[in-house]
Amino acid sequence: DVASEGLLLMTNDGDLMDGILRARNFHEKEYIVTVNRKIDENFVKQMRQGVYLKGLDVTTRPCKEKKISADTFSIILTQGLNRQIRRMCEACGLSVMQLKRIAIGPLTLSGLEVGACRRLTELELKALKAAVEKKGAGKK
């Protein structure tokens, strides 16, 4: 999504990416979202429980959401449908003004400047692979 920003993971390890991206593996991806108006408790409840997306004819999985300010919240998804957060907000009558991915599984943006890139540490790579193997075990 060109209008989004934040953490990107680039790899040539197809099995690793497949494991991270498959919705059936329930890998968490965390975002900070700013919307066009104040967030009320009804919106938070709706997002947490799952939102019906008419265009995709699907209800999103329940997620973790926390209000950060009047118009900003964090959300942790385990699904990853195309433009999911934007679609969820639109279904609730809000428009996304800013969307930033801050974590993919055990990886975070912590300490990384805007536009910067770096290689994963061995520890990060092991943690990511372990998470993929653990979640993917027995789910064929």
mmCIF file of C-alpha atoms in Angstrom:
data_model
loop_
_atom_site.group_PDB
_atom_site.id
_atom_site.type_symbol
_atom_site.label_atom_id
_atom_site.label_comp_id
_atom_site.label_asym_id
_atom_site.label_seq_id
_atom_site.Cartn_x
_atom_site.Cartn_y
_atom_site.Cartn_z
ATOM 1 C CA ASP A 1 0.000 0.000 0.000
ATOM 2 C CA VAL A 2 1.812 3.096 -1.263
ATOM 3 C CA ALA A 3 0.034 5.363 1.239
ATOM 4 C CA SER A 4 1.386 3.380 4.198
ATOM 5 C CA GLU A 5 4.758 3.476 5.916
ATOM 6 C CA GLY A 6 6.814 1.581 8.424
ATOM 7 C CA LEU A 7 8.478 -1.777 8.778
ATOM 8 C CA LEU A 8 9.171 -3.788 5.634
ATOM 9 C CA LEU A 9 10.824 -7.174 5.631
ATOM 10 C CA MET A 10 12.772 -8.030 2.498
ATOM 11 C CA THR A 11 14.028 -11.560 2.005
ATOM 12 C CA ASN A 12 14.791 -14.131 -0.654
ATOM 13 C CA ASP A 13 13.633 -16.908 1.688
ATOM 14 C CA GLY A 14 10.291 -17.868 0.147
ATOM 15 C CA ASP A 15 9.410 -20.363 2.884
ATOM 16 C CA LEU A 16 9.968 -17.749 5.576
ATOM 17 C CA MET A 17 7.810 -15.139 3.832
ATOM 18 C CA ASP A 18 5.124 -17.687 3.050
ATOM 19 C CA GLY A 19 5.046 -18.666 6.723
ATOM 20 C CA ILE A 20 4.767 -15.039 7.852
ATOM 21 C CA LEU A 21 2.117 -14.034 5.334
ATOM 22 C CA ARG A 22 -0.213 -17.037 5.559
ATOM 23 C CA ALA A 23 -3.263 -15.959 7.536
ATOM 24 C CA ARG A 24 -3.692 -19.484 8.903
ATOM 25 C CA ASN A 25 -0.470 -19.044 10.901
ATOM 26 C CA PHE A 26 -1.878 -16.102 12.911
ATOM 27 C CA HIS A 27 1.364 -14.067 12.912
ATOM 28 C CA GLU A 28 0.894 -10.694 14.552
ATOM 29 C CA LYS A 29 1.516 -7.467 12.683
ATOM 30 C CA GLU A 30 1.165 -4.215 14.629
ATOM 31 C CA TYR A 31 0.209 -0.826 13.217
ATOM 32 C CA ILE A 32 -0.294 2.725 14.445
ATOM 33 C CA VAL A 33 -3.309 4.288 12.742
ATOM 34 C CA THR A 34 -4.537 7.881 12.673
ATOM 35 C CA VAL A 35 -8.070 8.475 11.409
ATOM 36 C CA ASN A 36 -10.049 11.537 10.313
ATOM 37 C CA ARG A 37 -12.103 12.005 13.482
ATOM 38 C CA LYS A 38 -12.327 11.081 17.140
ATOM 39 C CA ILE A 39 -12.483 7.427 18.064
ATOM 40 C CA ASP A 40 -15.345 6.387 20.320
ATOM 41 C CA GLU A 41 -15.788 3.261 22.409
ATOM 42 C CA ASN A 42 -18.196 1.765 19.855
ATOM 43 C CA PHE A 43 -15.488 1.970 17.171
ATOM 44 C CA VAL A 44 -12.923 0.301 19.445
ATOM 45 C CA LYS A 45 -15.376 -2.497 20.314
ATOM 46 C CA GLN A 46 -16.302 -3.025 16.654
ATOM 47 C CA MET A 47 -12.684 -3.242 15.556
ATOM 48 C CA ARG A 48 -11.755 -5.652 18.370
ATOM 49 C CA GLN A 49 -14.641 -8.010 17.612
ATOM 50 C CA GLY A 50 -14.116 -8.084 13.845
ATOM 51 C CA VAL A 51 -15.622 -6.005 11.074
ATOM 52 C CA TYR A 52 -17.696 -7.264 8.153
ATOM 53 C CA LEU A 53 -16.083 -6.172 4.879
ATOM 54 C CA LYS A 54 -18.820 -6.121 2.274
ATOM 55 C CA GLY A 55 -16.495 -5.907 -0.745
ATOM 56 C CA LEU A 56 -14.665 -9.070 0.342
ATOM 57 C CA ASP A 57 -17.723 -10.759 1.919
ATOM 58 C CA VAL A 58 -15.710 -11.607 5.022
ATOM 59 C CA THR A 59 -15.658 -10.663 8.687
ATOM 60 C CA THR A 60 -12.180 -9.877 9.961
ATOM 61 C CA ARG A 61 -10.717 -11.822 12.835
ATOM 62 C CA PRO A 62 -10.934 -10.307 16.275
ATOM 63 C CA CYS A 63 -7.874 -8.167 16.949
ATOM 64 C CA LYS A 64 -6.128 -6.275 19.695
ATOM 65 C CA GLU A 65 -6.680 -2.536 19.640
ATOM 66 C CA LYS A 66 -5.650 0.230 22.000
ATOM 67 C CA LYS A 67 -6.600 3.883 21.806
ATOM 68 C CA ILE A 68 -3.508 6.122 21.858
ATOM 69 C CA SER A 69 -5.136 9.540 21.460
ATOM 70 C CA ALA A 70 -8.449 11.034 20.342
ATOM 71 C CA ASP A 71 -7.867 10.009 16.706
ATOM 72 C CA THR A 72 -5.012 7.466 16.891
ATOM 73 C CA PHE A 73 -4.909 3.811 17.899
ATOM 74 C CA SER A 74 -2.653 0.786 17.703
ATOM 75 C CA ILE A 75 -3.978 -2.415 16.210
ATOM 76 C CA ILE A 76 -2.529 -5.913 16.080
ATOM 77 C CA LEU A 77 -3.806 -8.102 13.252
ATOM 78 C CA THR A 78 -3.252 -11.784 12.572
ATOM 79 C CA GLN A 79 -4.928 -11.815 9.181
ATOM 80 C CA GLY A 80 -3.480 -9.446 6.588
ATOM 81 C CA LEU A 81 -6.232 -9.023 4.027
ATOM 82 C CA ASN A 82 -5.558 -6.535 1.225
ATOM 83 C CA ARG A 83 -5.908 -2.991 2.636
ATOM 84 C CA GLN A 84 -7.524 -4.565 5.722
ATOM 85 C CA ILE A 85 -7.144 -1.689 8.182
ATOM 86 C CA ARG A 86 -8.327 0.891 5.669
ATOM 87 C CA ARG A 87 -11.330 -1.286 4.795
ATOM 88 C CA MET A 88 -12.158 -1.904 8.453
ATOM 89 C CA CYS A 89 -12.059 1.807 9.240
ATOM 90 C CA GLU A 90 -14.176 2.651 6.185
ATOM 91 C CA ALA A 91 -16.762 0.060 7.238
ATOM 92 C CA CYS A 92 -16.932 1.885 10.581
ATOM 93 C CA GLY A 93 -17.347 5.287 8.912
ATOM 94 C CA LEU A 94 -13.757 6.531 9.313
ATOM 95 C CA SER A 95 -10.941 7.282 6.880
ATOM 96 C CA VAL A 96 -7.314 6.434 7.554
ATOM 97 C CA MET A 97 -5.077 9.496 7.481
ATOM 98 C CA GLN A 98 -1.832 7.758 8.454
ATOM 99 C CA LEU A 99 -0.908 4.072 8.684
ATOM 100 C CA LYS A 100 2.429 2.818 9.971
ATOM 101 C CA ARG A 101 3.451 -0.821 10.514
ATOM 102 C CA ILE A 102 5.635 -0.949 13.619
ATOM 103 C CA ALA A 103 6.065 -4.719 14.100
ATOM 104 C CA ILE A 104 5.984 -8.021 12.250
ATOM 105 C CA GLY A 105 6.024 -10.863 14.757
ATOM 106 C CA PRO A 106 9.116 -10.389 16.943
ATOM 107 C CA LEU A 107 10.606 -7.675 14.679
ATOM 108 C CA THR A 108 10.042 -3.993 15.457
ATOM 109 C CA LEU A 109 11.014 -0.592 14.089
ATOM 110 C CA SER A 110 12.727 0.249 17.359
ATOM 111 C CA GLY A 111 15.867 2.310 16.757
ATOM 112 C CA LEU A 112 15.520 2.426 12.972
ATOM 113 C CA GLU A 113 15.455 5.856 11.325
ATOM 114 C CA VAL A 114 12.908 6.674 8.602
ATOM 115 C CA GLY A 115 14.207 5.378 5.254
ATOM 116 C CA ALA A 116 16.985 3.336 6.846
ATOM 117 C CA CYS A 117 17.530 -0.365 6.372
ATOM 118 C CA ARG A 118 19.623 -2.990 8.088
ATOM 119 C CA ARG A 119 20.189 -6.720 8.124
ATOM 120 C CA LEU A 120 18.468 -8.839 10.742
ATOM 121 C CA THR A 121 20.654 -9.985 13.583
ATOM 122 C CA GLU A 122 21.162 -13.735 13.960
ATOM 123 C CA LEU A 123 19.002 -13.594 17.081
ATOM 124 C CA GLU A 124 16.167 -11.811 15.202
ATOM 125 C CA LEU A 125 16.354 -14.261 12.303
ATOM 126 C CA LYS A 126 16.263 -17.243 14.673
ATOM 127 C CA ALA A 127 13.272 -15.747 16.535
ATOM 128 C CA LEU A 128 11.422 -15.108 13.281
ATOM 129 C CA LYS A 129 12.109 -18.598 11.942
ATOM 130 C CA ALA A 130 11.128 -20.153 15.275
ATOM 131 C CA ALA A 131 7.840 -18.226 15.251
ATOM 132 C CA VAL A 132 7.096 -19.382 11.704
ATOM 133 C CA GLU A 133 7.974 -23.000 12.474
ATOM 134 C CA LYS A 134 5.958 -22.997 15.713
ATOM 135 C CA LYS A 135 2.846 -21.465 14.126
ATOM 136 C CA GLY A 136 3.091 -23.583 10.965
ATOM 137 C CA ALA A 137 3.570 -26.927 12.723
ATOM 138 C CA GLY A 138 0.687 -29.260 12.017
ATOM 139 C CA LYS A 139 -1.300 -26.739 9.949
ATOM 140 C CA LYS A 140 -1.280 -28.116 6.409
#
